[in-house]
Every structure is written in C-alpha cells, then in structure tokens.
Amino acid sequence: MAIDGGFREFTRAYGETLENLFHPIQILLVFIEDLLIDSPWIIVMAGLALLVWLLSRSWKVVAGSIISLMLIGYFGMWDDTMSTIAMVAVCTLIAVVLGIPIGIVMARSDRANAIITPILDMMQTMPSFVYLIPVVMIFGLGKVPGVIAVVIYAIPPIIRLTNLGIRQVPADVLEAAEAFGSSGGQKLRDVQLPLALPTIMAGVNQTIMMSLAMVVVASMIGVKGLGQPVLQAINNQYFTLGVMNGLAIVAIAIIFDRSTQAYGKRLQKHLEAVHG
Amino acid sequence: MAEATHDIEIRNLYKIFGPDGAALVDKVKAGMSKEEVKARHNHVVGLNDINLTIPAGRIQVVMGLSGSGKSTLIRHINRLIEPTSGEVMFDGQDIVQMSQSQLRDFRRQKTAMVFQKFALFPHRTVLENTTYGLDIRKVSRREAEERARRWISRVGLDGFEDSYPNQLSGGMQQRVGLARALTNDAEILLMDEAFSALDPLIRTDMQSVLLDLQEELRKTIVFITHDLDEALNLGDRIAILRDGEIIQQGTGEQIVLRPADDYISSFVRDVRRGHVITVRTIMRKGERAETPVSLPHDTLLEDAARAMTGVQTNAANVTGPDGKHVGTITLAKTVAEMIAPDDTEELSPEVSAA
C-alpha cells in the first residue's frame, strides 16, 4: 500500500537520525542493567530492600521483597529479573518525565484535553503488537524500540491521572490561592501539584504495572529479561519455565505495587487525622 | 499595621452572567428586567447597577438571601469575578481596569479574604496556611513565621501551629482562615459568609473575636451574610441586596426603623429591636424628668430598660454627645418600642435625616 511505501521511505531517510536521537536511552538502560547484573547480588538486594523501605516504611513489604528475590535467585532467574527491573525503571522514568508535563498541560487547557484524550484512548485500546510494527521498522530489533513500545503502552495512566488529580483540586481552595494573589505558576507549585500528588502517584503505580505487563510483549522484538523465557516457553510448550518466569514477574510487580502504593498513602497523611 | 485610609467606591457596577453579557448591559440599563433577560437571552443578571461607598476603617455588611448576588458583589472588589461594566475605585485606581500583574499586586498588598467554607490548604499545617499570603510575596521564612505565629496566637490557636486543617473543628478552622487573612496585613478584609457555616454559639463567639480585633485594627471590612442578627451585630453600615440590586443601605437602626419595603419589613420583624434601637430615637426632646438615671443618647433600649428597672424608676434623662441634657424617655415607651413595631413612632430629626 501507498502508506506502507511512504513509511518505508521515511524510515530509510530518517531512521538513522532517530536512532541516534534515542541513543542516550540505550546508554542509560545498559548502564542500569549492567549495574544490577554485575554488582554482587547481595549488594543489589540490599539496595533494593533499602529502596523498598524508603518508599513503604513497612518491614512486611521489605521482608516479602527479600524472600521473593531470594527465590528468584535460587531458581536461576536473577539476571533476567534484573534486566526486567532495569527496563521497567527506565520506561517508568521516561513515562513520568514526559507524562506529568503533558498531564499538566491537559489540566490547564480544555483544548489540549480535547485533543490528547482521544490519542490516549487510541494508545490504550490499540493492540500492542500493532505499534510494534512501525517502531521495529524505524529502529529494528533491540532495546530502544522495546523501551519506546513499552512507554507508549504505559504512559497513558500517568498522563490521565496527573490531569485528573489537578482538575480535582477543590475550586474553593484554588479561589483562595487566587484571592491571595498567587500567579499561575505559584498556584501549580504550591497548591495544585501537592494536592494532586496522591493521584499522580496512583498513575505512577499504574504505569509501572503496565510496563511490566508490556515487557513480555516487548521481548518479541528483542528486549531481554523475564519476557524472553516466557516467549520461549510459549513457543516450545515448556509449562514449568513459563510459570516460573511468570511468577517472577508477578513477584516484582507486587513489590513495586506495594512500595509505590504505600508511598502514595503516606503522601495523604494530612487527610487521615480527621477531627472527630 | 496597615490602617485603612481609603474608601472603596463601587459605581454603576453590572454583572451579567453568560457568553454575551456585555451586549446586554445597555438593555439592562434601559430597564429590561432580570426575568426578561433570562427568558429572552438566557443570561443571568448577577448585579444590577450597584452603587456603594464602603467607608474606610468600618465594617460594611452586605446582606441578602442566597441568589441575591452578595457573593458575586464581594468578588468584584478583588476581581475574582470580572464585571460586565462599571468601576470599583480604591485609592484613585479603578480595580476593573488593572492589568493582571497590577491586580496580583493589589490582591497581595491590599486585600485578604475569608471564605464561607474556610478554603484552607489541606496539605499545609496551620502555620503554613497562615504564612501563605506572605510566602507568595516572597517574604523571608523567618519573618513570615514570626508574623503568622503572632496572629495564630491572637485568634486563640496557640499550640495548633503544626496541626493540619482536617484535625480541627469548624470554628477552629475558620480561626485559621481569619489568621491567614490577618497575617497578610492588608487594608481591606473581605469576609464572604465567613461565619455562616459555624454553630450559632461559635458564630457569636467569632463575631466578638472580629469586633475585638477591629477595635484596634480599623480595617475596611466587607462582610457578607444572610443573617440579619449578624448584620446588625457587626455592621457599621448595612446594604441589603435582592436580585442583584441594593434595595436599602444605612445603619442597622435606620433599616430596622424604616424598612424600605415589605421585603425588608419581613426581615426585620423578628429582630431584637431593643438590641438595635437607641434611646435617642424614642426620647421626648427638651423635657426633663425627676429621675436619678441619666443615659447617653446612643444607649440601646435593652440597656436603658435595665438601667431604669435596676433603680425602680419609670423615666430617664438622656444626654447628647456633648454630655448636655437633650430629653427624656419613659420605661413604658422603651418597653413598647422593644416588643412591637409601632407605626406611629415619632422619629427624632437626626435619625430620620441621616
């Protein structure tokens, strides 16, 4: 078809430029991956446990994380798990860095909201395999196209929930800020973002969960990690291999989820102690 | 301390809600009624030709029922709502014509506002709420906190500096709202039904807090309320708003004694008249009675009755502003005036002329 032809032309002309443009992502991803895989496992484990503690402040979650990681190591899935964690970390970082500003723009402009909402709808409902095609055409197989595919899939919740969080800030509180002479930036920084933060954190949580889900699909285009053995298991009908790696994904999903949710809850501390 | 020195003058202010309000102003000026505007153009007349001078350093109450436009009116003074036409003059400047940055400065330096539903910042502690106005003016943290602590203490919230609004009762939250506004140290204090959400006892309590503070602060306070008792208790002057129009303005006594129409009459019927009317209004001029009681001319009837019954006499002499004798009142007349509206009452000239 003509469109396909045109797109192929575009790929030939600009593919390399785009690849160079996205190269820093590859460097970042490889750096984190190497760091996690090459460092002694005990240090990595301690680091992850500390991170979980800082987020959740719950010994239960920390203990659960350590046990899960021990089991993952015992069953020989450590390296794949680290690749996946590196991948999810980078994708989440990119999604947050891009998503929050987009969410802010949507919250401040109804027109932006009207334009971006259908795009998000499309990104979320389009079968994820479909947009692997153009990504692979431009970037070929590898890590970067994987990251791009995962970010496209995982970014809508953070955008939507940032938008929602800011729009949900009570009108009377905003009016008070206005009455005291706040500028637009001051309102955003001092009132809207702090009050939207718990909702934004729910978006970060969703984004992490969706990145994890997408990692398996992205393994089809050469992303390393727990997705590859799962793919292999599907192709060869290795039930045990599939289940083990599947469970490893579940385990890190639960670790991420509990940590970020607990953190989001702590952000709402001011709402908890209600006058009786 | 910013003591108020400038009146706020509202002139020919119109607000018509709807996309095409500006085009309808002339029709409203020419006499098109609120109902007609609603029916024919689907626009709502919020304010209709408001003219009001709010005296510097006094408490101006704007009273009206819900939908009368009183909250719309107060929001024109700091332009939280854009007027359709008219002017709001303060210190030689028309607030309506200000640029966005001038307006921001005006709000920061000259006004502070207290809201019906408190509108505190839930994520900030009492102290952080109170410093808000200074924070956005980039006053140093130390100075801001010092000033905030002083006002937190003045409104009686010592020890609650680090609490979150959610941890406080409604009355305490509104004290925070008051402290937040006072810390701004502005000439104009806008209070939008500030005490309406509070229990009656706490409301009265807050009214005394406000009157005590005003005694020394002498700010220009615009106080919105739907409660006539509150209006009479607080207002140096009262304007009554209905359907976006001011239907009467004056002192509380003038409004109680001479309601402009049936609507206001129905309002003032249940008022504690003895708490509003002064002896000057009911005295017989020139006469002198044989009685040990002598009262200043601005004594309230309740207090006069108490003074007379206290020494078991039936009359009292009244003295003018200069302390000289001006007339007498009788206990019978005092009590009669307190309990029922009397259409044949004789007004002394200075009240009816005021």
XYZ file of C-alpha atoms in Angstrom:
630
model
C 0.000 0.000 0.000
C 0.990 3.573 -0.583
C 1.150 4.372 3.094
C 3.440 1.452 3.740
C 5.643 2.588 0.872
C 5.764 6.109 2.180
C 6.570 4.948 5.644
C 9.370 2.758 4.328
C 10.804 5.798 2.534
C 10.585 7.791 5.748
C 12.327 5.027 7.647
C 15.154 4.885 5.140
C 15.592 8.650 5.194
C 15.304 9.376 8.900
C 15.756 6.020 10.629
C 19.375 6.636 11.470
C 18.816 10.169 12.742
C 16.055 8.943 15.008
C 18.189 6.088 16.188
C 20.945 8.498 17.170
C 18.415 10.714 18.855
C 17.257 7.870 21.062
C 20.719 6.513 21.700
C 21.006 8.065 25.206
C 18.117 5.842 26.277
C 20.138 2.808 25.267
C 23.142 4.067 27.235
C 21.026 4.643 30.324
C 19.336 1.274 30.061
C 22.566 -0.636 29.516
C 24.166 1.205 32.415
C 21.398 0.319 34.860
C 21.201 -3.230 33.575
C 24.936 -3.786 33.935
C 24.918 -2.203 37.334
C 22.208 -4.557 38.553
C 23.634 -7.693 36.940
C 27.346 -7.179 37.503
C 27.234 -5.955 41.089
C 27.361 -8.688 43.735
C 23.809 -9.897 44.285
C 23.917 -9.209 47.986
C 24.578 -5.506 47.365
C 21.842 -5.274 44.764
C 19.445 -6.987 47.132
C 20.397 -4.637 49.959
C 19.950 -1.663 47.652
C 16.521 -2.810 46.526
C 15.491 -3.569 50.107
C 16.560 -0.076 51.161
C 14.601 1.478 48.299
C 11.514 -0.528 49.234
C 11.917 0.549 52.852
C 12.266 4.212 51.920
C 9.091 4.048 49.858
C 6.899 1.861 52.008
C 8.309 2.204 55.549
C 6.929 -1.257 56.141
C 9.027 -4.186 57.346
C 6.478 -6.613 55.952
C 6.903 -5.326 52.421
C 10.699 -5.316 52.809
C 10.726 -8.893 54.126
C 8.413 -10.026 51.315
C 10.686 -8.396 48.763
C 13.818 -10.064 50.135
C 12.170 -13.510 50.195
C 10.882 -13.092 46.628
C 14.286 -12.030 45.357
C 15.963 -14.944 47.176
C 13.597 -17.398 45.494
C 14.144 -15.749 42.108
C 17.915 -16.130 42.595
C 17.559 -19.726 43.800
C 15.629 -20.681 40.663
C 18.233 -19.064 38.410
C 16.189 -16.140 37.150
C 18.278 -13.413 38.736
C 19.845 -11.942 35.583
C 16.575 -11.893 33.641
C 14.824 -10.297 36.596
C 17.472 -7.594 36.839
C 17.116 -6.880 33.100
C 13.392 -6.542 33.556
C 13.746 -4.267 36.586
C 16.194 -2.075 34.654
C 13.801 -1.956 31.717
C 10.801 -1.075 33.897
C 12.805 1.549 35.774
C 13.907 3.298 32.596
C 10.457 3.105 30.996
C 8.771 4.429 34.128
C 11.269 7.241 34.395
C 10.653 8.272 30.802
C 6.896 7.933 31.185
C 6.920 10.119 34.304
C 9.206 12.755 32.815
C 7.046 13.016 29.702
C 3.678 12.192 31.217
C 3.440 14.651 34.105
C 4.045 17.772 31.977
C 1.556 16.510 29.384
C -0.962 15.894 32.161
C -0.394 19.428 33.469
C -0.957 20.905 30.017
C -4.194 18.914 29.690
C -5.389 20.105 33.083
C -4.758 23.738 32.229
C -6.246 23.759 28.757
C -9.557 22.243 27.786
C -8.488 22.294 24.174
C -5.345 20.269 24.888
C -7.543 17.943 26.888
C -9.909 17.504 23.956
C -7.047 16.780 21.547
C -4.963 14.476 23.733
C -7.743 12.376 25.281
C -8.643 10.514 22.061
C -4.952 9.892 21.377
C -4.640 8.307 24.809
C -7.771 6.263 24.155
C -6.197 5.006 20.962
C -2.865 4.220 22.627
C -4.636 2.172 25.261
C -7.012 0.221 23.044
C -4.825 -0.403 20.001
C -3.472 -3.986 20.262
C 0.076 -3.506 21.461
C 1.504 -5.684 18.699
C 0.328 -3.181 16.111
C 2.544 -0.331 17.145
C 5.479 -2.647 17.472
C 5.482 -2.705 13.658
C 6.440 0.951 12.929
C 8.776 1.018 15.916
C 10.634 -2.013 14.602
C 10.641 -0.595 11.074
C 12.398 2.516 12.305
C 14.668 1.143 14.979
C 14.977 -2.516 14.124
C 15.093 -5.084 16.905
C 16.607 -4.226 20.235
C 16.349 -2.372 23.482
C 15.406 1.108 22.296
C 12.380 0.059 20.228
C 11.391 -2.043 23.234
C 11.556 0.980 25.512
C 9.556 3.081 23.057
C 6.873 0.432 22.692
C 6.606 -0.008 26.453
C 6.476 3.751 27.080
C 3.723 4.204 24.509
C 1.755 1.455 26.192
C 2.421 2.545 29.764
C 2.285 6.343 29.602
C -1.495 6.956 29.381
C -2.286 6.343 33.079
C 0.284 8.822 34.333
C -0.989 11.458 31.905
C -4.621 10.806 32.720
C -4.156 10.730 36.467
C -1.997 13.853 36.526
C -4.742 15.614 34.587
C -7.438 14.209 36.852
C -5.516 14.987 40.036
C -5.053 18.624 39.102
C -8.629 19.027 37.933
C -9.916 17.538 41.175
C -8.320 20.209 43.345
C -11.325 21.874 45.025
C -12.383 25.125 43.350
C -12.678 26.969 46.669
C -9.069 26.202 47.581
C -7.929 27.456 44.191
C -10.028 30.568 44.637
C -8.336 31.193 47.977
C -4.922 30.922 46.329
C -6.133 33.319 43.649
C -7.529 35.763 46.204
C -4.156 35.996 47.910
C -2.600 36.984 44.592
C -0.902 33.756 43.504
C 0.448 33.649 39.983
C -0.355 30.687 37.743
C 2.996 29.056 38.489
C 2.607 29.554 42.230
C -0.833 28.005 42.148
C 0.538 24.994 40.276
C 3.537 24.517 42.513
C 2.072 25.324 45.915
C -1.497 24.104 45.584
C -2.379 22.034 42.528
C 0.591 19.662 42.323
C 0.828 18.947 46.064
C -2.892 18.218 46.229
C -2.752 16.135 43.052
C 0.306 14.183 44.182
C -1.526 11.176 45.667
C -3.469 10.798 42.411
C -0.284 11.248 40.393
C 1.327 8.506 42.477
C -1.574 6.219 41.603
C -0.717 6.989 37.983
C 2.940 6.116 38.540
C 1.827 2.848 40.095
C -0.368 2.035 37.100
C 2.397 2.963 34.706
C 4.804 0.578 36.434
C 2.258 -2.229 36.318
C 1.594 -1.676 32.626
C 5.317 -1.527 31.826
C 5.730 -4.896 33.492
C 2.864 -6.343 31.510
C 4.302 -4.975 28.293
C 7.792 -6.321 28.952
C 6.654 -9.792 27.891
C 5.248 -8.495 24.621
C 8.351 -6.393 24.041
C 10.503 -9.480 24.316
C 9.185 -10.315 20.845
C 11.325 -7.516 19.479
C 14.429 -8.459 21.345
C 14.046 -6.968 24.800
C 15.976 -9.061 27.289
C 14.505 -10.054 30.608
C 11.825 -12.300 32.019
C 9.737 -11.922 28.885
C 12.135 -13.962 26.743
C 11.911 -17.220 28.663
C 8.147 -16.768 28.742
C 8.119 -16.350 24.965
C 10.365 -19.358 24.634
C 8.068 -21.345 26.871
C 5.069 -20.435 24.740
C 6.809 -21.446 21.547
C 8.038 -24.751 22.952
C 5.225 -25.544 25.331
C 7.547 -25.532 28.375
C 4.864 -25.149 31.010
C 7.164 -25.017 34.060
C 9.526 -22.487 32.503
C 6.568 -20.272 31.650
C 5.047 -20.479 35.107
C 8.332 -19.838 36.920
C 9.135 -16.732 34.919
C 5.540 -15.633 35.043
C 5.634 -15.893 38.823
C 8.867 -13.908 38.911
C 7.094 -11.110 37.026
C 4.217 -11.330 39.470
C 6.646 -11.123 42.382
C 8.360 -7.954 41.226
C 5.005 -6.496 40.242
C 3.799 -6.980 43.814
C 6.994 -5.471 45.217
C 6.652 -2.395 43.003
C 2.950 -2.099 43.643
C 3.082 -2.344 47.432
C 6.007 0.066 47.660
C 4.501 2.770 45.464
C 1.044 2.414 46.972
C 2.385 2.698 50.490
C 4.295 5.771 49.407
C 1.159 7.273 47.867
C -0.708 6.644 51.116
C 1.949 8.364 53.140
C 1.546 11.416 50.935
C -2.041 11.678 52.093
C -1.192 11.762 55.746
C -2.755 15.185 56.170
C -6.119 13.712 55.171
C -6.068 10.890 57.681
C -6.404 12.542 61.057
C -9.934 13.833 60.821
C -11.397 15.906 63.619
C -13.912 13.719 65.454
C -0.034 47.848 60.793
C -1.959 48.819 57.680
C -4.758 51.002 58.885
C -7.425 51.679 56.327
C -7.392 55.133 54.828
C -9.274 54.786 51.562
C -12.930 54.202 50.864
C -13.930 51.628 48.297
C -16.286 53.185 45.786
C -18.382 50.939 43.624
C -20.007 52.800 40.743
C -22.649 51.581 38.276
C -21.496 48.013 38.585
C -23.210 45.435 36.397
C -22.560 41.742 36.120
C -24.443 39.694 33.569
C -23.538 36.013 33.506
C -23.408 34.385 30.101
C -21.273 34.408 26.962
C -22.713 37.628 25.611
C -23.233 39.637 28.773
C -21.504 42.772 27.521
C -24.028 43.197 24.735
C -26.923 43.038 27.169
C -25.710 45.691 29.596
C -27.300 48.510 27.636
C -30.626 46.716 27.551
C -30.479 46.157 31.305
C -29.539 49.816 31.780
C -32.542 50.743 29.677
C -34.726 48.817 32.077
C -35.004 45.269 30.822
C -35.930 43.106 33.800
C -33.979 40.179 35.172
C -36.761 37.794 34.133
C -36.808 39.124 30.595
C -33.048 38.769 30.251
C -33.349 35.201 31.443
C -36.291 34.334 29.209
C -35.282 36.136 26.022
C -31.484 35.899 26.107
C -30.815 33.087 28.574
C -28.407 35.279 30.525
C -28.498 35.852 34.274
C -28.311 39.319 35.755
C -25.985 38.921 38.733
C -25.588 42.556 39.729
C -27.715 45.428 38.532
C -26.392 48.973 38.863
C -24.636 48.655 42.204
C -23.550 51.953 43.760
C -21.951 51.618 47.146
C -19.361 53.552 49.083
C -17.626 51.361 51.608
C -16.143 53.629 54.275
C -12.507 53.189 55.238
C -11.915 51.545 58.571
C -15.520 50.473 59.084
C -17.446 47.237 58.782
C -19.751 47.278 55.779
C -22.197 44.403 55.823
C -23.826 43.273 52.604
C -26.896 41.266 53.424
C -29.138 39.216 51.217
C -30.604 35.780 50.762
C -28.986 33.169 48.578
C -29.076 34.186 44.942
C -29.213 37.869 45.786
C -25.731 38.432 44.334
C -23.920 39.201 47.563
C -21.091 36.722 46.980
C -20.802 37.983 43.416
C -20.531 41.533 44.708
C -17.723 40.850 47.178
C -15.747 39.034 44.463
C -15.755 42.192 42.371
C -13.742 44.035 44.992
C -10.708 41.808 44.383
C -11.920 40.957 40.880
C -12.197 37.231 41.368
C -15.176 37.852 39.100
C -14.847 40.163 36.120
C -17.570 42.800 35.998
C -19.554 43.316 32.829
C -19.426 47.064 33.269
C -18.822 49.644 35.953
C -15.982 50.666 38.194
C -14.566 49.797 41.581
C -12.377 52.660 42.792
C -9.799 52.328 45.548
C -7.086 54.874 46.308
C -7.572 56.606 42.961
C -7.322 53.394 40.963
C -10.025 51.512 39.146
C -9.634 47.841 40.049
C -11.638 46.897 36.984
C -9.028 48.454 34.680
C -5.969 46.905 36.339
C -3.638 44.657 34.329
C -3.140 41.107 35.536
C 0.103 41.943 37.325
C -1.326 45.116 38.892
C -4.285 43.075 40.038
C -1.997 40.444 41.547
C -0.108 43.117 43.446
C -3.349 44.702 44.603
C -4.574 41.344 45.905
C -1.268 40.662 47.633
C -0.813 44.060 49.250
C -4.277 45.484 49.817
C -6.744 42.670 50.322
C -7.223 39.474 52.247
C -10.220 37.178 52.155
C -12.010 34.795 54.478
C -14.291 32.192 52.934
C -17.541 30.545 53.918
C -16.167 27.034 53.586
C -12.821 28.108 55.025
C -10.927 27.065 51.856
C -7.817 26.197 53.829
C -4.991 24.353 52.115
C -5.460 20.788 53.358
C -1.852 19.803 52.702
C -0.439 22.658 54.746
C -0.283 22.902 58.517
C -1.972 25.734 60.384
C 1.307 27.651 60.385
C 1.911 27.016 56.679
C -1.642 28.053 55.864
C -1.203 31.247 57.801
C 2.042 32.185 56.081
C 0.597 31.565 52.609
C -0.049 35.189 51.720
C 3.477 36.133 52.788
C 5.027 33.114 51.042
C 3.738 34.148 47.660
C 5.014 37.670 48.300
C 8.402 36.049 48.958
C 8.676 37.377 52.491
C 11.503 35.548 54.259
C 10.538 32.367 56.071
C 11.603 33.672 59.431
C 9.644 36.885 59.219
C 6.606 35.126 57.763
C 6.536 32.576 60.558
C 7.053 35.195 63.199
C 4.131 37.258 61.938
C 1.972 34.178 61.441
C 2.599 32.914 64.960
C 1.521 36.257 66.361
C -1.840 36.068 64.596
C -2.345 32.388 65.329
C -1.948 33.337 68.953
C -4.306 36.323 68.598
C -7.130 34.156 67.273
C -6.559 31.692 70.104
C -4.893 28.788 68.327
C -1.698 28.559 70.365
C -0.306 25.051 70.216
C -2.058 24.107 66.980
C 0.602 25.512 64.636
C 1.604 22.092 63.357
C -1.877 20.591 63.061
C -3.486 20.000 59.697
C -6.849 21.679 58.997
C -8.570 18.290 58.982
C -7.650 17.832 62.605
C -9.506 20.965 63.684
C -13.179 21.712 64.321
C -15.067 24.079 62.035
C -14.740 27.007 64.425
C -11.017 26.437 64.768
C -10.614 26.102 61.002
C -12.246 29.474 60.500
C -9.909 30.956 63.093
C -7.111 29.712 60.861
C -8.877 31.353 57.914
C -9.018 34.604 59.888
C -5.378 34.337 60.972
C -4.355 33.644 57.370
C -6.168 36.768 56.226
C -4.872 38.982 59.061
C -1.275 37.893 58.600
C -1.457 39.439 55.147
C -1.792 42.781 56.950
C -3.981 44.284 54.253
C -6.255 47.312 54.478
C -9.245 45.507 53.082
C -10.639 42.391 54.666
C -13.227 40.570 52.573
C -15.366 38.135 54.511
C -17.687 36.004 52.414
C -20.259 34.494 54.777
C -17.271 33.817 56.955
C -19.259 32.605 59.953
C -22.305 31.103 58.238
C -21.017 27.532 58.374
C -20.460 27.650 62.131
C -22.721 26.633 65.015
C -24.720 29.554 66.465
C -22.684 29.733 69.677
C -19.367 29.611 67.880
C -20.678 32.138 65.384
C -21.430 34.652 68.127
C -18.050 33.904 69.604
C -16.315 34.598 66.285
C -18.300 37.814 65.895
C -16.880 39.073 69.175
C -13.401 37.996 68.111
C -13.821 40.034 64.956
C -15.229 43.083 66.741
C -12.404 42.982 69.283
C -9.818 42.803 66.544
C -11.479 45.562 64.559
C -11.405 47.790 67.638
C -7.643 48.051 67.257
C -7.092 47.208 63.579
C -9.570 49.597 61.961
C -9.545 47.766 58.663
C -12.079 48.220 55.920
C -14.133 45.075 56.326
C -16.704 43.928 53.816
C -18.792 41.268 55.481
C -21.308 39.176 53.581
C -24.093 37.469 55.459
C -27.643 36.210 55.110
C -28.270 36.598 58.815
C -29.820 39.894 59.922
C -28.773 39.475 63.547
C -25.193 39.039 62.417
C -25.517 42.057 60.136
C -26.869 44.236 62.953
C -24.283 42.990 65.402
C -21.290 43.640 63.148
C -22.237 46.280 60.631
C -21.357 49.927 60.955
C -23.312 50.145 57.746
C -25.562 47.616 56.083
C -26.575 47.260 52.456
C -29.400 44.934 51.594
C -29.232 43.166 48.277
C -32.055 41.458 46.423
C -31.970 40.083 42.889
C -28.686 41.819 42.284
C -29.885 45.254 43.345
C -29.242 47.216 46.513
C -32.695 47.933 47.909
C -31.639 49.743 51.051
C -28.496 50.908 52.746
C -27.849 52.651 56.026
C -27.098 51.896 59.645
C -28.743 48.943 61.322
C -31.043 51.258 63.267
C -32.197 53.039 60.129
C -33.035 49.777 58.463
C -34.910 48.370 61.445
C -36.879 51.569 61.975
C -37.542 52.466 58.372
C -37.521 49.334 56.216
C -37.613 50.450 52.600
C -40.186 47.891 51.505
C -42.206 44.855 52.577
C -39.342 42.533 51.767
C -37.122 44.235 54.319
C -40.015 44.615 56.771
C -40.453 40.881 56.772
C -36.758 40.548 57.522
C -36.674 42.945 60.439
C -39.898 41.782 62.069
C -38.137 39.249 64.260
C -35.170 41.377 65.177
C -34.327 42.053 68.821
C -35.249 45.699 68.476
C -34.019 46.598 71.942
C -30.619 45.486 70.811
C -30.587 47.803 67.798
C -32.602 50.930 68.572
C -31.038 53.672 70.673
C -32.758 55.900 73.205
C -32.177 58.988 71.055
C -34.738 57.628 68.612
C -37.619 57.416 71.114
C -36.890 60.254 73.516
C -39.096 63.286 74.037
C -36.959 66.279 73.272
C -36.359 69.053 75.724
C -38.328 67.630 78.652
C -36.632 66.803 81.880
C -37.752 64.118 84.321
C -37.240 63.737 88.042
C -35.114 60.599 87.988
C -31.680 59.504 89.133
C -30.996 57.759 85.783
C -29.129 59.607 83.057
C -28.155 57.842 79.859
C -26.013 58.753 76.816
C -28.110 59.239 73.662
C -26.667 56.128 71.965
C -27.724 53.740 74.738
C -29.587 50.697 73.411
C -33.180 50.284 74.590
C -32.347 46.997 76.331
C -29.656 48.670 78.376
C -31.901 51.657 79.110
C -34.696 49.391 80.351
C -32.225 47.519 82.512
C -30.899 50.772 83.971
C -34.384 52.062 84.804
C -35.697 48.809 86.302
C -32.453 48.461 88.236
C -33.275 51.518 90.348
C -37.057 51.096 90.034
C -37.812 54.277 88.236
C -40.103 54.945 85.300
C -38.091 57.524 83.413
C -34.563 58.513 82.457
C -32.852 61.644 81.219
C -30.877 61.483 78.001
C -27.645 63.341 77.365
C -26.271 64.315 73.980
C -22.797 63.716 72.543
C -21.506 66.719 74.484
C -22.922 65.403 77.767
C -25.667 68.034 77.961
C -29.289 67.179 78.637
C -31.349 66.623 75.468
C -34.575 64.880 76.520
C -36.253 62.051 78.443
C -37.560 58.572 77.913
C -40.127 56.601 79.850
C -39.914 52.959 80.754
C -43.303 52.307 79.172
C -42.268 53.774 75.836
C -38.944 51.936 75.964
C -40.580 48.560 76.522
C -43.280 49.255 73.935
C -40.630 50.018 71.330
C -38.729 46.894 72.209
C -41.564 44.476 71.726
C -43.553 45.616 68.710
C -43.193 47.687 65.611
C -45.224 50.847 66.141
C -46.306 52.702 63.059
C -46.981 55.924 64.930
C -43.497 56.255 66.389
C -42.029 59.698 66.318
C -38.531 59.858 64.941
C -36.196 62.446 66.218
C -34.866 64.563 63.359
C -31.242 63.399 63.402
C -32.167 59.776 62.770
C -34.728 60.306 60.054
C -32.441 62.762 58.328
C -29.321 60.605 58.500
